[in-house]
Amino acid sequence: MSDVVVIGAGLAGLVAALRLARAGKSVTLTTKGPGGLHLSQGTVDILGYTPERVSAPLDAVASVPAGHPYASIGAEAVGSAVSWLAEEFGPELLTGDPARNFQFPTAVGALRPTALAQPSMVAGDAVGGKSYAVVGVRQLKDFPADLIAGNLARSKAPDGGALSAHSAWIDLPARKGEADPTPLTYARAMDDQSFAATFAKAVGAVAGKADVVALPAVLGSKRRDVWRQVADQLGRDICEIPLPPPSVPGIRLYDALLAMVRAAGVRFIQGSRIVSFTPGGDGVASVTLAAAGGPRHLKAASFVFAPGGFESGALDVDSFGTITEPVFGLPLTATDAGPLIPSDYWGPHALFEVGVRTDDAGRPIDAAGAVVHTNLFVAGGIIAGCERWREKSGDGIAVATAVRAADHITGGAR
């Protein structure tokens, strides 16, 4: 029996497990898969749009409406939680100021706000007058250097100044004879110093003059100083631009966080799904793992439920449009998907605001405001109240709600 069972290995689950273990709790983390960090940008978004573009995310957090996941936490606690995580990663992997958003180029040449980023991305922060040389690799799809440069050159920096950009290409296979390499193929090749040096030499030959050389985010999977090696060889700043999944920067964060969790003594179970629970008193006595060979019952004094939302199957919609949470049967803010799906693709999607309401400690509550299980806490994407992908708040909500849950369990909550 552990002190705490954490369900889910996305950002929320891993952060909760690490925070609990750092506080001396024995923790079991169970997950059916590797979580969502592999699909992320490898940054930490706190709040990017309200819907206007946000430059000071904590100021914007202080003004979210009631019912938003941030509303019961507060800007100070959100900033503290995110800063704690940044300190855990260290400046070699995550840097920035929770009070200020960077504005980074994307893989289509738009500008994306985010609060914390990997140091290999920071030089891309858009400031009026900055020029970019966007260099693509012929063998690597999903990095359209011409499109990125063209759109950047049409964009204004947040300070109102113009940006300039041009594109260039190199021809450099990561592995001989491979027709369709992924970003991860290149990242693993970059872990070899000699390949990274060959890459930098090829880039330097075509990049031309610009303040920053923008490259696909493939500068190393395990070796964290590849970006510095390339920048030093080029003699100027470089910036990585994340590609569609699998995301190399996201995998870097996942690998580092999982290593910290394991080093802190967390028992890690991957590959099987939690399918039900056994009540005990006014809370949860155990959760049931559908393991090979038969169900296993994981007992604990407290539980943190961080399974994600619709995207991970933690919230289900059946053929009649009925929305459910299948493990604990938790009360949801809506149960009929029909009226929540708009005809306008670009319009607000209220369906994605559906989830679990919580009290100020992060425990699920019913429609009357009563706590459902006294020792069950929720964190991350399952919490109701906002459309995370639209406002770019999912990472910050995951971190802040995970820290809140852990601190209430350990008695460290303010």
Short mmCIF file of C-alpha atoms in Angstrom, two decimals:
data_model
loop_
_atom_site.label_atom_id
_atom_site.label_comp_id
_atom_site.label_asym_id
_atom_site.label_seq_id
_atom_site.Cartn_x
_atom_site.Cartn_y
_atom_site.Cartn_z
CA MET A 1 0.00 0.00 0.00
CA SER A 2 1.28 3.45 -0.93
CA ASP A 3 0.46 6.74 0.71
CA VAL A 4 -0.79 8.01 -2.66
CA VAL A 5 -1.75 6.45 -6.00
CA VAL A 6 -1.44 8.85 -8.95
CA ILE A 7 -3.33 7.91 -12.13
CA GLY A 8 -1.89 9.33 -15.36
CA ALA A 9 1.59 10.12 -16.69
CA GLY A 10 0.95 13.37 -18.51
CA LEU A 11 2.33 16.63 -17.16
CA ALA A 12 -0.20 16.73 -14.28
CA GLY A 13 0.36 13.15 -13.14
CA LEU A 14 4.14 13.35 -13.27
CA VAL A 15 4.22 16.71 -11.46
CA ALA A 16 1.88 15.46 -8.73
CA ALA A 17 3.95 12.31 -8.24
CA LEU A 18 7.20 14.26 -8.06
CA ARG A 19 5.80 16.86 -5.65
CA LEU A 20 4.41 14.14 -3.37
CA ALA A 21 7.62 12.14 -3.42
CA ARG A 22 9.67 15.27 -2.66
CA ALA A 23 7.45 15.74 0.42
CA GLY A 24 8.25 12.24 1.64
CA LYS A 25 5.15 10.36 0.53
CA SER A 26 5.33 6.85 -0.89
CA VAL A 27 3.78 7.08 -4.33
CA THR A 28 2.59 4.64 -7.00
CA LEU A 29 2.04 6.17 -10.43
CA THR A 30 -0.03 4.07 -12.82
CA THR A 31 -0.72 4.88 -16.47
CA LYS A 32 -1.99 3.11 -19.55
CA GLY A 33 0.46 5.04 -21.80
CA PRO A 34 3.18 7.67 -21.83
CA GLY A 35 0.85 10.67 -21.46
CA GLY A 36 0.55 13.73 -23.64
CA LEU A 37 3.97 15.37 -23.41
CA HIS A 38 5.05 13.61 -26.61
CA LEU A 39 2.36 15.64 -28.38
CA SER A 40 3.32 18.95 -26.77
CA GLN A 41 5.55 21.80 -27.92
CA GLY A 42 8.00 21.08 -25.13
CA THR A 43 7.20 24.41 -23.48
CA VAL A 44 4.95 25.46 -20.59
CA ASP A 45 2.01 27.61 -21.66
CA ILE A 46 0.28 29.42 -18.79
CA LEU A 47 -2.18 31.56 -20.72
CA GLY A 48 -1.72 32.64 -24.33
CA TYR A 49 -5.08 34.13 -25.36
CA THR A 50 -8.07 35.66 -23.54
CA PRO A 51 -8.99 35.69 -26.56
CA GLU A 52 -6.57 38.57 -27.24
CA ARG A 53 -2.91 37.67 -27.37
CA VAL A 54 -1.45 37.74 -23.84
CA SER A 55 1.97 39.17 -23.03
CA ALA A 56 1.70 39.01 -19.19
CA PRO A 57 0.14 35.61 -18.39
CA LEU A 58 -0.07 35.91 -14.60
CA ASP A 59 -1.84 39.28 -14.91
CA ALA A 60 -4.32 37.55 -17.23
CA VAL A 61 -4.71 34.61 -14.83
CA ALA A 62 -5.75 37.07 -12.12
CA SER A 63 -8.69 38.10 -14.31
CA VAL A 64 -10.11 34.74 -15.43
CA PRO A 65 -13.85 34.31 -14.87
CA ALA A 66 -15.35 32.23 -12.07
CA GLY A 67 -15.49 28.59 -13.07
CA HIS A 68 -12.13 28.68 -14.84
CA PRO A 69 -9.64 26.16 -13.37
CA TYR A 70 -7.31 29.02 -12.44
CA ALA A 71 -10.01 30.96 -10.57
CA SER A 72 -9.81 28.92 -7.37
CA ILE A 73 -6.00 28.80 -7.41
CA GLY A 74 -4.98 32.39 -8.04
CA ALA A 75 -2.17 33.96 -10.02
CA GLU A 76 0.38 33.86 -7.20
CA ALA A 77 -0.06 30.11 -6.65
CA VAL A 78 0.02 29.43 -10.39
CA GLY A 79 3.28 31.36 -10.71
CA SER A 80 4.74 29.58 -7.69
CA ALA A 81 3.83 26.13 -9.05
CA VAL A 82 5.28 26.81 -12.48
CA SER A 83 8.45 28.32 -10.99
CA TRP A 84 8.90 25.23 -8.80
CA LEU A 85 8.70 23.02 -11.87
CA ALA A 86 11.21 25.19 -13.73
CA GLU A 87 13.63 24.85 -10.81
CA GLU A 88 13.19 21.08 -10.87
CA PHE A 89 14.08 20.95 -14.57
CA GLY A 90 16.88 23.48 -14.25
CA PRO A 91 17.92 26.16 -16.76
CA GLU A 92 19.50 23.62 -19.12
CA LEU A 93 16.01 22.40 -19.99
CA LEU A 94 13.48 25.07 -19.07
CA THR A 95 13.86 28.82 -18.73
CA GLY A 96 11.73 31.95 -18.75
CA ASP A 97 9.56 34.11 -16.53
CA PRO A 98 6.00 33.03 -15.62
CA ALA A 99 5.04 36.71 -15.66
CA ARG A 100 6.00 37.21 -19.32
CA ASN A 101 5.23 35.33 -22.51
CA PHE A 102 7.74 34.65 -25.25
CA GLN A 103 6.40 34.92 -28.81
CA PHE A 104 7.94 32.09 -30.84
CA PRO A 105 7.70 31.18 -34.54
CA THR A 106 5.67 28.06 -35.28
CA ALA A 107 6.01 25.46 -38.03
CA VAL A 108 3.63 27.53 -40.19
CA GLY A 109 5.35 30.86 -39.49
CA ALA A 110 2.78 32.23 -37.03
CA LEU A 111 3.77 33.56 -33.59
CA ARG A 112 2.84 31.51 -30.53
CA PRO A 113 2.85 32.83 -26.94
CA THR A 114 4.34 30.67 -24.19
CA ALA A 115 5.82 31.34 -20.75
CA LEU A 116 8.62 28.83 -20.23
CA ALA A 117 10.72 27.35 -23.00
CA GLN A 118 13.79 25.29 -23.67
CA PRO A 119 16.96 27.39 -24.05
CA SER A 120 17.30 26.18 -27.65
CA MET A 121 14.13 28.15 -28.51
CA VAL A 122 14.66 31.43 -26.65
CA ALA A 123 16.53 33.31 -29.40
CA GLY A 124 13.40 32.97 -31.56
CA ASP A 125 11.44 35.42 -29.37
CA ALA A 126 9.95 37.91 -31.82
CA VAL A 127 11.17 41.48 -31.39
CA GLY A 128 10.72 44.21 -33.95
CA GLY A 129 13.61 44.40 -36.42
CA LYS A 130 14.75 40.79 -35.90
CA SER A 131 15.70 38.79 -38.98
CA TYR A 132 15.47 35.01 -39.35
CA ALA A 133 17.17 32.55 -41.68
CA VAL A 134 14.80 29.57 -41.73
CA VAL A 135 16.74 26.48 -42.81
CA GLY A 136 14.89 23.27 -43.69
CA VAL A 137 16.14 19.76 -44.31
CA ARG A 138 15.04 18.21 -47.61
CA GLN A 139 14.52 14.76 -46.10
CA LEU A 140 12.49 16.04 -43.13
CA LYS A 141 8.81 16.65 -43.76
CA ASP A 142 6.59 18.98 -41.72
CA PHE A 143 9.13 21.81 -41.68
CA PRO A 144 8.16 23.97 -44.68
CA ALA A 145 10.95 26.52 -44.49
CA ASP A 146 9.59 28.60 -47.38
CA LEU A 147 6.14 28.89 -45.77
CA ILE A 148 7.59 29.67 -42.34
CA ALA A 149 9.86 32.41 -43.68
CA GLY A 150 7.14 33.85 -45.89
CA ASN A 151 4.65 34.14 -43.04
CA LEU A 152 7.22 35.50 -40.60
CA ALA A 153 8.16 38.20 -43.09
CA ARG A 154 4.47 39.22 -43.21
CA SER A 155 4.15 39.33 -39.42
CA LYS A 156 4.54 42.09 -36.88
CA ALA A 157 6.29 41.48 -33.59
CA PRO A 158 4.20 42.15 -30.46
CA ASP A 159 6.04 45.48 -30.07
CA GLY A 160 4.69 46.51 -33.48
CA GLY A 161 8.02 46.23 -35.27
CA ALA A 162 8.49 44.38 -38.54
CA LEU A 163 10.19 41.00 -38.87
CA SER A 164 12.20 39.78 -41.82
CA ALA A 165 12.97 36.25 -42.89
CA HIS A 166 14.32 34.19 -45.75
CA SER A 167 14.49 30.45 -46.31
CA ALA A 168 17.22 28.01 -47.27
CA TRP A 169 17.57 24.23 -47.49
CA ILE A 170 20.15 21.57 -46.81
CA ASP A 171 20.31 18.01 -48.12
CA LEU A 172 21.49 15.76 -45.30
CA PRO A 173 20.03 12.28 -44.65
CA ALA A 174 20.03 11.22 -41.01
CA ARG A 175 20.29 7.56 -41.96
CA LYS A 176 21.38 6.30 -45.35
CA GLY A 177 18.55 4.92 -47.47
CA GLU A 178 15.71 6.03 -45.13
CA ALA A 179 12.96 7.61 -47.23
CA ASP A 180 10.70 9.14 -44.58
CA PRO A 181 12.63 9.95 -41.41
CA THR A 182 10.82 11.37 -38.38
CA PRO A 183 12.07 14.28 -36.27
CA LEU A 184 13.14 11.73 -33.67
CA THR A 185 15.38 10.03 -36.23
CA TYR A 186 17.25 13.31 -36.71
CA ALA A 187 17.31 14.06 -32.98
CA ARG A 188 18.97 10.73 -32.25
CA ALA A 189 21.49 11.35 -35.03
CA MET A 190 22.26 14.75 -33.47
CA ASP A 191 23.24 13.05 -30.22
CA ASP A 192 26.39 12.09 -32.17
CA GLN A 193 28.71 15.13 -32.05
CA SER A 194 30.17 14.40 -35.48
CA PHE A 195 26.74 14.34 -37.15
CA ALA A 196 25.78 17.57 -35.36
CA ALA A 197 28.99 19.17 -36.64
CA THR A 198 28.20 18.05 -40.20
CA PHE A 199 24.68 19.45 -39.82
CA ALA A 200 25.98 22.81 -38.56
CA LYS A 201 28.49 23.03 -41.42
CA ALA A 202 25.75 22.40 -43.98
CA VAL A 203 23.48 25.01 -42.37
CA GLY A 204 26.26 27.56 -42.22
CA ALA A 205 26.89 27.15 -45.95
CA VAL A 206 23.34 28.15 -46.93
CA ALA A 207 21.92 30.29 -44.11
CA GLY A 208 23.11 33.67 -45.33
CA LYS A 209 22.88 36.76 -43.15
CA ALA A 210 20.26 36.97 -40.39
CA ASP A 211 20.13 37.61 -36.65
CA VAL A 212 18.84 34.13 -35.85
CA VAL A 213 19.01 30.81 -37.69
CA ALA A 214 15.68 29.00 -37.20
CA LEU A 215 15.92 25.22 -37.37
CA PRO A 216 13.54 22.27 -36.94
CA ALA A 217 13.41 21.09 -33.32
CA VAL A 218 15.62 18.05 -33.80
CA LEU A 219 18.76 19.25 -32.00
CA GLY A 220 19.32 16.20 -29.84
CA SER A 221 17.22 13.69 -27.98
CA LYS A 222 19.47 12.82 -25.03
CA ARG A 223 22.38 15.25 -25.36
CA ARG A 224 21.21 18.66 -24.12
CA ASP A 225 24.03 20.83 -25.48
CA VAL A 226 23.53 20.07 -29.18
CA TRP A 227 21.90 23.46 -29.75
CA ARG A 228 24.87 25.19 -28.16
CA GLN A 229 27.30 23.18 -30.29
CA VAL A 230 25.44 24.20 -33.45
CA ALA A 231 25.17 27.87 -32.38
CA ASP A 232 28.86 28.04 -31.50
CA GLN A 233 29.84 26.52 -34.83
CA LEU A 234 27.57 28.95 -36.72
CA GLY A 235 28.78 31.88 -34.62
CA ARG A 236 25.28 33.28 -34.05
CA ASP A 237 22.01 32.63 -32.27
CA ILE A 238 19.82 29.73 -33.32
CA CYS A 239 16.27 28.79 -32.39
CA GLU A 240 14.45 25.50 -32.60
CA ILE A 241 10.91 25.49 -34.00
CA PRO A 242 8.77 22.54 -32.78
CA LEU A 243 7.32 20.23 -35.43
CA PRO A 244 4.09 18.23 -35.39
CA PRO A 245 4.25 15.09 -33.17
CA PRO A 246 6.20 13.14 -32.23
CA SER A 247 7.62 16.23 -30.57
CA VAL A 248 11.31 16.03 -29.75
CA PRO A 249 11.14 18.91 -27.21
CA GLY A 250 8.11 17.25 -25.61
CA ILE A 251 9.95 13.95 -25.35
CA ARG A 252 12.89 15.73 -23.72
CA LEU A 253 10.59 17.05 -20.98
CA TYR A 254 8.87 13.68 -20.53
CA ASP A 255 12.15 11.76 -20.27
CA ALA A 256 13.60 14.25 -17.78
CA LEU A 257 10.45 14.37 -15.63
CA LEU A 258 10.04 10.60 -15.60
CA ALA A 259 13.70 10.19 -14.62
CA MET A 260 13.18 12.59 -11.70
CA VAL A 261 10.03 10.75 -10.63
CA ARG A 262 11.81 7.41 -10.66
CA ALA A 263 14.86 8.80 -8.88
CA ALA A 264 12.55 10.15 -6.17
CA GLY A 265 11.39 6.60 -5.49
CA VAL A 266 7.99 6.60 -7.19
CA ARG A 267 6.76 3.16 -8.16
CA PHE A 268 5.90 3.38 -11.89
CA ILE A 269 3.36 1.05 -13.56
CA GLN A 270 2.74 1.49 -17.29
CA GLY A 271 0.67 -0.44 -19.80
CA SER A 272 -2.60 -1.19 -18.02
CA ARG A 273 -5.72 0.86 -17.47
CA ILE A 274 -7.46 1.73 -14.21
CA VAL A 275 -11.02 0.53 -14.80
CA SER A 276 -12.89 0.91 -11.51
CA PHE A 277 -12.58 1.60 -7.80
CA THR A 278 -13.69 0.28 -4.43
CA PRO A 279 -15.28 2.79 -2.05
CA GLY A 280 -14.27 2.94 1.57
CA GLY A 281 -15.90 5.13 4.18
CA ASP A 282 -16.52 8.52 2.58
CA GLY A 283 -13.68 8.09 0.10
CA VAL A 284 -11.85 5.68 -2.17
CA ALA A 285 -10.27 2.53 -0.68
CA SER A 286 -8.57 1.23 -3.84
CA VAL A 287 -8.51 1.45 -7.62
CA THR A 288 -8.56 -1.57 -9.89
CA LEU A 289 -5.87 -2.10 -12.49
CA ALA A 290 -6.83 -4.29 -15.47
CA ALA A 291 -3.49 -6.08 -15.52
CA ALA A 292 -2.46 -9.18 -17.41
CA GLY A 293 -3.28 -12.23 -15.34
CA GLY A 294 -6.18 -10.59 -13.54
CA PRO A 295 -7.23 -7.39 -11.80
CA ARG A 296 -4.96 -5.81 -9.21
CA HIS A 297 -6.24 -3.56 -6.47
CA LEU A 298 -4.04 -0.59 -5.59
CA LYS A 299 -4.77 0.71 -2.10
CA ALA A 300 -3.74 4.09 -0.77
CA ALA A 301 -4.69 6.75 1.71
CA SER A 302 -5.17 9.32 -1.08
CA PHE A 303 -5.56 9.29 -4.86
CA VAL A 304 -4.70 11.84 -7.56
CA PHE A 305 -6.70 11.38 -10.76
CA ALA A 306 -4.89 13.03 -13.70
CA PRO A 307 -5.99 11.07 -16.77
CA GLY A 308 -6.44 13.97 -19.26
CA GLY A 309 -9.73 14.72 -20.99
CA PHE A 310 -11.49 13.71 -24.19
CA GLU A 311 -8.21 13.44 -26.09
CA SER A 312 -6.98 10.61 -23.85
CA GLY A 313 -10.28 8.80 -23.44
CA ALA A 314 -10.69 9.88 -19.82
CA LEU A 315 -14.01 11.46 -20.81
CA ASP A 316 -16.18 9.35 -23.09
CA VAL A 317 -18.96 10.25 -25.54
CA ASP A 318 -21.12 7.32 -26.71
CA SER A 319 -23.17 7.01 -29.90
CA PHE A 320 -26.12 8.76 -28.23
CA GLY A 321 -23.95 11.75 -27.32
CA THR A 322 -23.87 10.93 -23.62
CA ILE A 323 -20.73 12.14 -21.85
CA THR A 324 -19.36 10.10 -18.95
CA GLU A 325 -16.26 9.69 -16.80
CA PRO A 326 -15.93 5.90 -16.79
CA VAL A 327 -13.62 5.09 -13.85
CA PHE A 328 -15.19 6.85 -10.84
CA GLY A 329 -18.46 7.95 -12.48
CA LEU A 330 -17.71 11.51 -11.40
CA PRO A 331 -20.34 14.22 -11.85
CA LEU A 332 -19.67 16.34 -14.95
CA THR A 333 -20.66 19.87 -15.89
CA ALA A 334 -22.67 18.49 -18.85
CA THR A 335 -23.71 15.03 -20.01
CA ASP A 336 -25.25 15.71 -23.45
CA ALA A 337 -22.70 16.43 -26.18
CA GLY A 338 -25.28 17.31 -28.84
CA PRO A 339 -25.87 20.99 -28.03
CA LEU A 340 -22.17 21.55 -27.35
CA ILE A 341 -20.84 20.77 -30.84
CA PRO A 342 -21.03 23.88 -33.07
CA SER A 343 -21.40 23.96 -36.84
CA ASP A 344 -18.58 26.51 -37.07
CA TYR A 345 -15.25 24.69 -37.00
CA TRP A 346 -13.42 27.82 -35.83
CA GLY A 347 -16.03 28.79 -33.28
CA PRO A 348 -15.83 28.07 -29.55
CA HIS A 349 -16.29 24.37 -28.76
CA ALA A 350 -18.16 24.20 -25.48
CA LEU A 351 -17.74 20.42 -25.43
CA PHE A 352 -14.10 20.86 -24.48
CA GLU A 353 -15.07 22.90 -21.42
CA VAL A 354 -16.90 19.89 -20.00
CA GLY A 355 -15.27 18.15 -17.08
CA VAL A 356 -15.24 17.79 -13.32
CA ARG A 357 -15.94 20.65 -10.93
CA THR A 358 -13.72 20.81 -7.85
CA ASP A 359 -13.58 22.45 -4.47
CA ASP A 360 -10.67 24.72 -3.58
CA ALA A 361 -8.57 21.67 -2.66
CA GLY A 362 -9.09 20.02 -6.05
CA ARG A 363 -11.59 17.36 -4.92
CA PRO A 364 -14.52 16.54 -7.24
CA ILE A 365 -17.86 18.03 -6.21
CA ASP A 366 -21.41 17.38 -7.33
CA ALA A 367 -23.96 19.88 -8.62
CA ALA A 368 -24.82 20.89 -5.05
CA GLY A 369 -21.16 21.57 -4.23
CA ALA A 370 -20.67 18.50 -2.01
CA VAL A 371 -17.36 16.64 -2.13
CA VAL A 372 -17.81 13.27 -3.87
CA HIS A 373 -14.85 11.39 -2.33
CA THR A 374 -12.88 13.01 0.48
CA ASN A 375 -9.50 11.48 -0.46
CA LEU A 376 -9.74 11.79 -4.27
CA PHE A 377 -8.13 14.79 -5.99
CA VAL A 378 -8.20 15.62 -9.69
CA ALA A 379 -5.61 17.48 -11.76
CA GLY A 380 -5.07 18.55 -15.35
CA GLY A 381 -7.30 18.12 -18.38
CA ILE A 382 -10.25 16.47 -16.64
CA ILE A 383 -11.10 19.67 -14.75
CA ALA A 384 -13.94 21.68 -16.30
CA GLY A 385 -14.08 25.31 -17.22
CA CYS A 386 -12.02 26.25 -20.26
CA GLU A 387 -11.01 25.35 -23.80
CA ARG A 388 -7.32 24.78 -23.19
CA TRP A 389 -6.10 24.41 -26.75
CA ARG A 390 -7.76 27.69 -27.75
CA GLU A 391 -6.41 29.79 -24.88
CA LYS A 392 -3.15 27.85 -24.53
CA SER A 393 -3.48 27.20 -20.83
CA GLY A 394 -3.27 23.40 -20.58
CA ASP A 395 0.28 23.18 -19.26
CA GLY A 396 -0.18 25.79 -16.57
CA ILE A 397 -3.47 24.26 -15.43
CA ALA A 398 -1.85 20.82 -15.30
CA VAL A 399 1.06 22.05 -13.17
CA ALA A 400 -0.96 24.29 -10.86
CA THR A 401 -3.71 21.74 -10.16
CA ALA A 402 -1.18 18.94 -9.65
CA VAL A 403 0.77 21.01 -7.13
CA ARG A 404 -2.50 22.00 -5.41
CA ALA A 405 -3.53 18.35 -5.07
CA ALA A 406 -0.13 17.27 -3.78
CA ASP A 407 0.08 20.11 -1.27
CA HIS A 408 -3.36 19.40 0.16
CA ILE A 409 -2.44 15.73 0.58
CA THR A 410 0.81 16.54 2.33
CA GLY A 411 -0.66 19.34 4.39
CA GLY A 412 1.52 21.90 2.70
CA ALA A 413 -1.32 23.85 1.10
CA ARG A 414 -1.65 27.48 2.05
#
